[in-house]
Structure formats: C-alpha cells, structure tokens
Amino acid sequence: MALDQSFVGRTYPPTAAYEVGREKIREFAESLGDANPVYTDPGAAWDLGYPDVIAPPTFIFTITFKAAGKQVVEDPQLGLDYSRVVHGDQRFEYTRPVRAGDRLKVTSIIDSIKSLAGNDILSVRGEVHDEAGDHVATSFTTLVARAADAEVEESR
C-alpha cells in the first residue's frame, strides 16, 4: 500500500542535543580506515584553523539516520514497513565541518514520497544545527520500501 502523500513537508521536532566527542570521531575515522590526523590530533586540526578535531564528512549520518529512524520511520501514522526498506541514497551538504565538542540537534523533514512499480521511495532531509542554532549540515536520505510480491504484480 502506497505511503500517504499528505506526509510530504511534515517536519518533526528537533532531537535532543548529541554531543560530539573526540573518541567517537576517532573511532569513526578508524572504522573507515582514514588516518587523516585532523580527525584524531587536535594540533593537526588547530594548524588548519579548527578549534578541535573535526569529523569525517559521513560522520553526520550517525545522528541524522538515528533521528529519521526514531521520528519518521517509527511514525505509526506514516505506516512505513521498515522490514521492507533498503537504503537508496545518501548525500550531505555542509556549512562547516562537525567538530569535537559540538552539541548538535537534527530536524527531520519528509521532502518527497513517490511510488514506482509498487515501491515507495521516501526522501528525508535532516537539518543539523549546533547549540547556538547555526546550521552545520544537511543530510539527504532516500529510503526504498520494497513492494510485496502481490503489489508488484498489481502495478504491472
């Protein structure tokens, strides 16, 4: 069953603040195999003009996807069957890098809902702001809720 188009534009309340720690950044960079010292050495970050270590560009996914999951995916009114969902696409736009010590909040917005061959394609935007309310980054996530076999047959 197709998702309700009236959810397009729905904005969820900002999440509680997530405090970005040096250790979380280091662990994330190591999991990527990225040895850039700006992610682990405050001196290297300082030399590049940052007040502390910065996070790899995809780090923001850890908080934006969690926000979308808790708010959008688990919204009972939306009716998304997460057992049928695959991650379709991801991209980020930054105003500035994420830094250790940041306290970030995410506001999730449903940008679009499309139906294609019985599949629902849900685009969710995560607006990330720091404690002062300044924009840090925007995350764009596309989720594909695969149609049940019967739904695919009906759409043909």
Short mmCIF file of N, CA and C in Angstrom, two decimals:
data_model
loop_
_atom_site.label_atom_id
_atom_site.label_comp_id
_atom_site.label_asym_id
_atom_site.label_seq_id
_atom_site.Cartn_x
_atom_site.Cartn_y
_atom_site.Cartn_z
N MET A 1 0.84 -1.18 0.00
CA MET A 1 0.00 0.00 0.00
C MET A 1 0.88 1.24 0.00
N ALA A 2 0.60 2.19 -0.87
CA ALA A 2 1.42 3.39 -1.01
C ALA A 2 1.34 4.26 0.24
N LEU A 3 2.47 4.92 0.52
CA LEU A 3 2.51 5.85 1.65
C LEU A 3 1.67 7.08 1.34
N ASP A 4 1.16 7.67 2.36
CA ASP A 4 0.27 8.83 2.26
C ASP A 4 1.05 10.08 1.82
N GLN A 5 0.68 10.64 0.67
CA GLN A 5 1.33 11.83 0.12
C GLN A 5 1.18 13.06 1.03
N SER A 6 0.20 13.05 1.91
CA SER A 6 0.00 14.22 2.78
C SER A 6 1.15 14.39 3.78
N PHE A 7 2.03 13.38 3.89
CA PHE A 7 3.18 13.49 4.78
C PHE A 7 4.31 14.32 4.19
N VAL A 8 4.27 14.59 2.89
CA VAL A 8 5.30 15.41 2.26
C VAL A 8 5.27 16.79 2.91
N GLY A 9 6.43 17.23 3.36
CA GLY A 9 6.55 18.51 4.05
C GLY A 9 6.46 18.40 5.56
N ARG A 10 6.08 17.24 6.06
CA ARG A 10 5.98 17.08 7.52
C ARG A 10 7.35 17.30 8.14
N THR A 11 7.37 18.13 9.18
CA THR A 11 8.59 18.44 9.91
C THR A 11 8.43 17.92 11.33
N TYR A 12 9.42 17.17 11.76
CA TYR A 12 9.41 16.59 13.10
C TYR A 12 10.20 17.51 14.03
N PRO A 13 9.91 17.48 15.32
CA PRO A 13 10.63 18.36 16.26
C PRO A 13 12.12 18.03 16.30
N PRO A 14 12.95 19.01 16.63
CA PRO A 14 14.39 18.75 16.76
C PRO A 14 14.66 17.69 17.82
N THR A 15 15.70 16.91 17.58
CA THR A 15 16.11 15.90 18.54
C THR A 15 16.77 16.56 19.74
N ALA A 16 16.97 15.78 20.78
CA ALA A 16 17.81 16.23 21.89
C ALA A 16 19.22 16.42 21.34
N ALA A 17 20.00 17.26 21.99
CA ALA A 17 21.36 17.52 21.53
C ALA A 17 22.24 16.28 21.66
N TYR A 18 23.04 16.06 20.63
CA TYR A 18 24.04 14.98 20.62
C TYR A 18 25.39 15.66 20.75
N GLU A 19 26.14 15.28 21.79
CA GLU A 19 27.46 15.86 21.97
C GLU A 19 28.50 15.04 21.23
N VAL A 20 29.19 15.69 20.32
CA VAL A 20 30.21 15.04 19.50
C VAL A 20 31.50 14.97 20.31
N GLY A 21 32.00 13.77 20.51
CA GLY A 21 33.23 13.59 21.28
C GLY A 21 34.41 13.21 20.41
N ARG A 22 35.61 13.57 20.89
CA ARG A 22 36.83 13.22 20.17
C ARG A 22 36.94 11.71 19.93
N GLU A 23 36.59 10.93 20.96
CA GLU A 23 36.73 9.48 20.84
C GLU A 23 35.78 8.92 19.79
N LYS A 24 34.56 9.45 19.73
CA LYS A 24 33.61 8.98 18.71
C LYS A 24 34.14 9.30 17.31
N ILE A 25 34.71 10.49 17.15
CA ILE A 25 35.28 10.86 15.85
C ILE A 25 36.43 9.93 15.50
N ARG A 26 37.32 9.68 16.47
CA ARG A 26 38.47 8.81 16.22
C ARG A 26 37.99 7.41 15.82
N GLU A 27 37.04 6.87 16.59
CA GLU A 27 36.51 5.53 16.28
C GLU A 27 35.90 5.47 14.89
N PHE A 28 35.16 6.51 14.54
CA PHE A 28 34.52 6.55 13.22
C PHE A 28 35.57 6.59 12.12
N ALA A 29 36.58 7.46 12.28
CA ALA A 29 37.64 7.57 11.27
C ALA A 29 38.38 6.25 11.14
N GLU A 30 38.66 5.60 12.27
CA GLU A 30 39.36 4.30 12.22
C GLU A 30 38.51 3.25 11.51
N SER A 31 37.19 3.28 11.74
CA SER A 31 36.32 2.29 11.08
C SER A 31 36.32 2.48 9.56
N LEU A 32 36.59 3.70 9.13
CA LEU A 32 36.68 3.97 7.69
C LEU A 32 38.06 3.66 7.13
N GLY A 33 39.03 3.50 8.03
CA GLY A 33 40.41 3.31 7.60
C GLY A 33 41.04 4.62 7.16
N ASP A 34 40.52 5.74 7.65
CA ASP A 34 41.02 7.06 7.27
C ASP A 34 41.96 7.58 8.36
N ALA A 35 43.23 7.65 8.05
CA ALA A 35 44.24 8.06 9.03
C ALA A 35 44.54 9.55 9.01
N ASN A 36 43.70 10.36 8.41
CA ASN A 36 43.92 11.80 8.37
C ASN A 36 44.05 12.31 9.81
N PRO A 37 45.16 12.95 10.16
CA PRO A 37 45.37 13.38 11.54
C PRO A 37 44.38 14.45 12.01
N VAL A 38 43.73 15.14 11.11
CA VAL A 38 42.76 16.17 11.51
C VAL A 38 41.59 15.54 12.26
N TYR A 39 41.40 14.22 12.12
CA TYR A 39 40.33 13.51 12.81
C TYR A 39 40.73 13.03 14.20
N THR A 40 42.02 13.01 14.48
CA THR A 40 42.48 12.43 15.75
C THR A 40 43.43 13.31 16.54
N ASP A 41 44.07 14.27 15.91
CA ASP A 41 45.09 15.09 16.56
C ASP A 41 44.63 16.55 16.65
N PRO A 42 44.32 17.03 17.85
CA PRO A 42 43.88 18.42 18.00
C PRO A 42 44.89 19.42 17.43
N GLY A 43 46.19 19.11 17.53
CA GLY A 43 47.21 20.01 16.97
C GLY A 43 47.11 20.11 15.45
N ALA A 44 46.88 18.99 14.79
CA ALA A 44 46.73 19.00 13.33
C ALA A 44 45.49 19.79 12.94
N ALA A 45 44.41 19.62 13.71
CA ALA A 45 43.19 20.39 13.43
C ALA A 45 43.44 21.89 13.66
N TRP A 46 44.13 22.21 14.73
CA TRP A 46 44.44 23.61 15.06
C TRP A 46 45.26 24.24 13.94
N ASP A 47 46.24 23.50 13.42
CA ASP A 47 47.09 24.00 12.33
C ASP A 47 46.27 24.36 11.09
N LEU A 48 45.11 23.71 10.92
CA LEU A 48 44.24 24.01 9.77
C LEU A 48 43.15 25.03 10.11
N GLY A 49 43.20 25.56 11.33
CA GLY A 49 42.26 26.61 11.71
C GLY A 49 41.03 26.15 12.46
N TYR A 50 40.99 24.87 12.86
CA TYR A 50 39.84 24.35 13.60
C TYR A 50 40.14 24.37 15.10
N PRO A 51 39.12 24.62 15.93
CA PRO A 51 39.36 24.67 17.38
C PRO A 51 39.58 23.29 18.02
N ASP A 52 39.25 22.23 17.33
CA ASP A 52 39.43 20.87 17.83
C ASP A 52 39.37 19.94 16.63
N VAL A 53 39.50 18.63 16.88
CA VAL A 53 39.44 17.68 15.78
C VAL A 53 38.09 17.80 15.07
N ILE A 54 38.08 17.50 13.79
CA ILE A 54 36.84 17.51 13.01
C ILE A 54 36.49 16.08 12.63
N ALA A 55 35.25 15.89 12.26
CA ALA A 55 34.75 14.55 11.91
C ALA A 55 34.82 14.34 10.40
N PRO A 56 35.02 13.08 9.98
CA PRO A 56 34.92 12.77 8.55
C PRO A 56 33.54 13.18 8.03
N PRO A 57 33.43 13.50 6.75
CA PRO A 57 32.17 14.01 6.21
C PRO A 57 30.95 13.11 6.43
N THR A 58 31.13 11.80 6.44
CA THR A 58 29.98 10.91 6.61
C THR A 58 29.59 10.69 8.07
N PHE A 59 30.34 11.23 9.00
CA PHE A 59 30.03 11.08 10.43
C PHE A 59 28.61 11.53 10.76
N ILE A 60 28.17 12.57 10.11
CA ILE A 60 26.86 13.16 10.40
C ILE A 60 25.73 12.15 10.20
N PHE A 61 25.98 11.13 9.39
CA PHE A 61 24.98 10.08 9.17
C PHE A 61 24.59 9.41 10.48
N THR A 62 25.53 9.30 11.40
CA THR A 62 25.25 8.61 12.67
C THR A 62 24.13 9.27 13.45
N ILE A 63 24.00 10.57 13.32
CA ILE A 63 22.91 11.23 14.06
C ILE A 63 21.70 11.52 13.20
N THR A 64 21.89 11.78 11.90
CA THR A 64 20.73 12.09 11.07
C THR A 64 19.89 10.84 10.80
N PHE A 65 20.55 9.70 10.61
CA PHE A 65 19.78 8.48 10.36
C PHE A 65 19.07 8.02 11.63
N LYS A 66 19.71 8.21 12.77
CA LYS A 66 19.07 7.88 14.04
C LYS A 66 17.82 8.75 14.24
N ALA A 67 17.93 10.03 13.93
CA ALA A 67 16.79 10.94 14.07
C ALA A 67 15.66 10.52 13.14
N ALA A 68 15.99 10.24 11.88
CA ALA A 68 14.96 9.82 10.92
C ALA A 68 14.32 8.51 11.35
N GLY A 69 15.13 7.61 11.90
CA GLY A 69 14.60 6.33 12.35
C GLY A 69 13.62 6.49 13.50
N LYS A 70 14.01 7.28 14.47
CA LYS A 70 13.16 7.46 15.66
C LYS A 70 11.90 8.25 15.34
N GLN A 71 11.99 9.18 14.40
CA GLN A 71 10.85 10.05 14.17
C GLN A 71 10.04 9.66 12.94
N VAL A 72 10.69 9.52 11.81
CA VAL A 72 9.98 9.26 10.56
C VAL A 72 9.62 7.79 10.43
N VAL A 73 10.63 6.93 10.48
CA VAL A 73 10.41 5.51 10.26
C VAL A 73 9.44 4.94 11.29
N GLU A 74 9.57 5.36 12.55
CA GLU A 74 8.71 4.82 13.60
C GLU A 74 7.39 5.58 13.77
N ASP A 75 7.11 6.53 12.88
CA ASP A 75 5.84 7.27 12.96
C ASP A 75 4.71 6.32 12.55
N PRO A 76 3.86 5.92 13.50
CA PRO A 76 2.82 4.94 13.17
C PRO A 76 1.82 5.46 12.14
N GLN A 77 1.63 6.77 12.07
CA GLN A 77 0.69 7.33 11.10
C GLN A 77 1.21 7.21 9.67
N LEU A 78 2.54 7.25 9.51
CA LEU A 78 3.13 7.12 8.17
C LEU A 78 2.93 5.69 7.65
N GLY A 79 3.08 4.72 8.51
CA GLY A 79 2.81 3.34 8.12
C GLY A 79 3.90 2.69 7.28
N LEU A 80 5.13 3.10 7.45
CA LEU A 80 6.24 2.53 6.70
C LEU A 80 6.61 1.18 7.30
N ASP A 81 6.67 0.15 6.46
CA ASP A 81 7.08 -1.18 6.89
C ASP A 81 8.59 -1.28 6.75
N TYR A 82 9.31 -1.06 7.86
CA TYR A 82 10.77 -0.99 7.81
C TYR A 82 11.40 -2.33 7.44
N SER A 83 10.70 -3.41 7.62
CA SER A 83 11.25 -4.71 7.25
C SER A 83 11.43 -4.83 5.73
N ARG A 84 10.81 -3.93 4.98
CA ARG A 84 10.91 -3.96 3.52
C ARG A 84 11.80 -2.83 2.98
N VAL A 85 12.45 -2.09 3.88
CA VAL A 85 13.21 -0.90 3.48
C VAL A 85 14.67 -1.23 3.18
N VAL A 86 15.15 -0.62 2.08
CA VAL A 86 16.58 -0.62 1.76
C VAL A 86 17.01 0.84 1.63
N HIS A 87 18.28 1.07 1.91
CA HIS A 87 18.84 2.42 1.83
C HIS A 87 19.14 2.72 0.37
N GLY A 88 18.48 3.73 -0.19
CA GLY A 88 18.61 4.01 -1.61
C GLY A 88 19.72 4.98 -1.96
N ASP A 89 19.90 6.03 -1.15
CA ASP A 89 20.87 7.06 -1.50
C ASP A 89 21.15 7.90 -0.26
N GLN A 90 22.31 8.57 -0.28
CA GLN A 90 22.69 9.45 0.82
C GLN A 90 23.61 10.52 0.28
N ARG A 91 23.39 11.75 0.71
CA ARG A 91 24.34 12.82 0.39
C ARG A 91 24.27 13.88 1.48
N PHE A 92 25.31 14.71 1.54
CA PHE A 92 25.44 15.71 2.59
C PHE A 92 25.86 17.04 1.99
N GLU A 93 25.38 18.11 2.58
CA GLU A 93 25.83 19.47 2.25
C GLU A 93 26.22 20.12 3.57
N TYR A 94 27.43 20.69 3.59
CA TYR A 94 27.97 21.26 4.82
C TYR A 94 28.10 22.77 4.77
N THR A 95 27.77 23.41 5.90
CA THR A 95 28.09 24.81 6.11
C THR A 95 29.48 24.91 6.73
N ARG A 96 29.76 23.95 7.63
CA ARG A 96 31.08 23.84 8.25
C ARG A 96 31.26 22.40 8.73
N PRO A 97 32.51 21.99 8.98
CA PRO A 97 32.73 20.63 9.47
C PRO A 97 32.15 20.43 10.89
N VAL A 98 31.84 19.21 11.20
CA VAL A 98 31.44 18.84 12.56
C VAL A 98 32.72 18.78 13.38
N ARG A 99 32.68 19.36 14.58
CA ARG A 99 33.86 19.41 15.45
C ARG A 99 33.59 18.73 16.78
N ALA A 100 34.64 18.20 17.38
CA ALA A 100 34.53 17.68 18.74
C ALA A 100 34.03 18.81 19.63
N GLY A 101 33.09 18.49 20.50
CA GLY A 101 32.51 19.49 21.39
C GLY A 101 31.20 20.06 20.88
N ASP A 102 30.91 19.86 19.60
CA ASP A 102 29.62 20.32 19.07
C ASP A 102 28.49 19.62 19.81
N ARG A 103 27.42 20.34 20.03
CA ARG A 103 26.17 19.76 20.54
C ARG A 103 25.15 20.00 19.43
N LEU A 104 24.80 18.92 18.74
CA LEU A 104 24.02 19.03 17.51
C LEU A 104 22.60 18.49 17.68
N LYS A 105 21.67 19.19 17.05
CA LYS A 105 20.27 18.76 17.00
C LYS A 105 19.89 18.56 15.55
N VAL A 106 19.00 17.60 15.32
CA VAL A 106 18.56 17.28 13.96
C VAL A 106 17.06 17.48 13.86
N THR A 107 16.65 18.19 12.82
CA THR A 107 15.24 18.32 12.48
C THR A 107 15.01 17.54 11.20
N SER A 108 14.13 16.54 11.27
CA SER A 108 13.84 15.69 10.10
C SER A 108 12.61 16.20 9.37
N ILE A 109 12.71 16.25 8.05
CA ILE A 109 11.62 16.73 7.19
C ILE A 109 11.42 15.71 6.06
N ILE A 110 10.18 15.34 5.79
CA ILE A 110 9.89 14.47 4.66
C ILE A 110 9.80 15.36 3.42
N ASP A 111 10.77 15.18 2.50
CA ASP A 111 10.82 16.01 1.29
C ASP A 111 9.93 15.47 0.18
N SER A 112 9.86 14.14 0.05
CA SER A 112 9.02 13.59 -1.01
C SER A 112 8.68 12.14 -0.73
N ILE A 113 7.58 11.73 -1.32
CA ILE A 113 7.15 10.33 -1.31
C ILE A 113 6.70 10.03 -2.73
N LYS A 114 7.31 9.01 -3.31
CA LYS A 114 6.96 8.62 -4.67
C LYS A 114 6.66 7.13 -4.68
N SER A 115 5.88 6.72 -5.62
CA SER A 115 5.60 5.30 -5.80
C SER A 115 6.07 4.92 -7.19
N LEU A 116 6.84 3.82 -7.26
CA LEU A 116 7.38 3.37 -8.53
C LEU A 116 7.36 1.85 -8.54
N ALA A 117 6.61 1.28 -9.45
CA ALA A 117 6.46 -0.18 -9.58
C ALA A 117 6.07 -0.81 -8.25
N GLY A 118 5.22 -0.14 -7.52
CA GLY A 118 4.75 -0.65 -6.24
C GLY A 118 5.66 -0.36 -5.08
N ASN A 119 6.86 0.16 -5.34
CA ASN A 119 7.80 0.53 -4.28
C ASN A 119 7.54 1.96 -3.84
N ASP A 120 7.67 2.21 -2.53
CA ASP A 120 7.58 3.58 -2.02
C ASP A 120 8.98 4.13 -1.86
N ILE A 121 9.21 5.31 -2.39
CA ILE A 121 10.52 5.97 -2.29
C ILE A 121 10.32 7.21 -1.44
N LEU A 122 10.99 7.20 -0.29
CA LEU A 122 10.82 8.24 0.72
C LEU A 122 12.11 9.02 0.84
N SER A 123 12.02 10.34 0.64
CA SER A 123 13.19 11.21 0.78
C SER A 123 13.05 12.03 2.05
N VAL A 124 14.06 11.90 2.91
CA VAL A 124 14.04 12.59 4.20
C VAL A 124 15.27 13.49 4.29
N ARG A 125 15.02 14.74 4.68
CA ARG A 125 16.10 15.71 4.86
C ARG A 125 16.33 15.89 6.36
N GLY A 126 17.58 15.88 6.76
CA GLY A 126 17.93 16.15 8.16
C GLY A 126 18.71 17.44 8.26
N GLU A 127 18.11 18.44 8.88
CA GLU A 127 18.77 19.73 9.06
C GLU A 127 19.49 19.70 10.41
N VAL A 128 20.81 19.88 10.39
CA VAL A 128 21.63 19.78 11.59
C VAL A 128 22.09 21.17 12.01
N HIS A 129 21.78 21.51 13.26
CA HIS A 129 22.16 22.81 13.82
C HIS A 129 22.93 22.60 15.12
N ASP A 130 23.81 23.54 15.42
CA ASP A 130 24.54 23.47 16.68
C ASP A 130 23.72 24.12 17.79
N GLU A 131 24.29 24.13 18.97
CA GLU A 131 23.59 24.64 20.14
C GLU A 131 23.18 26.11 20.01
N ALA A 132 23.96 26.87 19.25
CA ALA A 132 23.65 28.28 19.04
C ALA A 132 22.56 28.48 17.98
N GLY A 133 22.15 27.37 17.34
CA GLY A 133 21.14 27.46 16.29
C GLY A 133 21.72 27.65 14.90
N ASP A 134 23.04 27.63 14.79
CA ASP A 134 23.69 27.81 13.49
C ASP A 134 23.66 26.51 12.69
N HIS A 135 23.40 26.64 11.40
CA HIS A 135 23.35 25.48 10.51
C HIS A 135 24.75 24.89 10.36
N VAL A 136 24.85 23.57 10.49
CA VAL A 136 26.11 22.86 10.32
C VAL A 136 26.10 22.04 9.03
N ALA A 137 25.02 21.28 8.82
CA ALA A 137 24.96 20.41 7.64
C ALA A 137 23.52 20.02 7.35
N THR A 138 23.33 19.54 6.14
CA THR A 138 22.05 18.96 5.74
C THR A 138 22.34 17.58 5.17
N SER A 139 21.55 16.62 5.62
CA SER A 139 21.66 15.25 5.15
C SER A 139 20.44 14.94 4.30
N PHE A 140 20.65 14.28 3.17
CA PHE A 140 19.56 13.88 2.30
C PHE A 140 19.58 12.35 2.21
N THR A 141 18.53 11.71 2.70
CA THR A 141 18.46 10.25 2.75
C THR A 141 17.29 9.77 1.91
N THR A 142 17.53 8.77 1.08
CA THR A 142 16.45 8.16 0.31
C THR A 142 16.29 6.72 0.77
N LEU A 143 15.08 6.38 1.16
CA LEU A 143 14.74 5.03 1.58
C LEU A 143 13.76 4.45 0.58
N VAL A 144 13.94 3.18 0.25
CA VAL A 144 13.05 2.50 -0.67
C VAL A 144 12.36 1.37 0.08
N ALA A 145 11.03 1.46 0.18
CA ALA A 145 10.24 0.40 0.80
C ALA A 145 9.79 -0.51 -0.34
N ARG A 146 10.41 -1.68 -0.42
CA ARG A 146 10.12 -2.60 -1.49
C ARG A 146 8.69 -3.11 -1.39
N ALA A 147 8.07 -3.22 -2.52
CA ALA A 147 6.69 -3.71 -2.57
C ALA A 147 6.66 -5.20 -2.28
N ALA A 148 5.56 -5.63 -1.69
CA ALA A 148 5.33 -7.07 -1.54
C ALA A 148 5.11 -7.64 -2.93
N ASP A 149 5.38 -8.90 -3.13
CA ASP A 149 5.24 -9.52 -4.45
C ASP A 149 3.88 -9.27 -5.08
N ALA A 150 2.82 -9.36 -4.30
CA ALA A 150 1.47 -9.14 -4.83
C ALA A 150 1.31 -7.70 -5.31
N GLU A 151 1.92 -6.74 -4.60
CA GLU A 151 1.82 -5.34 -5.00
C GLU A 151 2.55 -5.10 -6.31
N VAL A 152 3.70 -5.77 -6.51
CA VAL A 152 4.45 -5.62 -7.76
C VAL A 152 3.62 -6.14 -8.93
N GLU A 153 2.98 -7.29 -8.74
CA GLU A 153 2.14 -7.86 -9.80
C GLU A 153 0.99 -6.93 -10.14
N GLU A 154 0.37 -6.33 -9.13
CA GLU A 154 -0.76 -5.42 -9.36
C GLU A 154 -0.33 -4.16 -10.11
N SER A 155 0.90 -3.69 -9.91
CA SER A 155 1.34 -2.44 -10.53
C SER A 155 1.76 -2.63 -11.98
N ARG A 156 1.85 -3.88 -12.43
CA ARG A 156 2.31 -4.14 -13.83
C ARG A 156 1.19 -4.00 -14.80
#
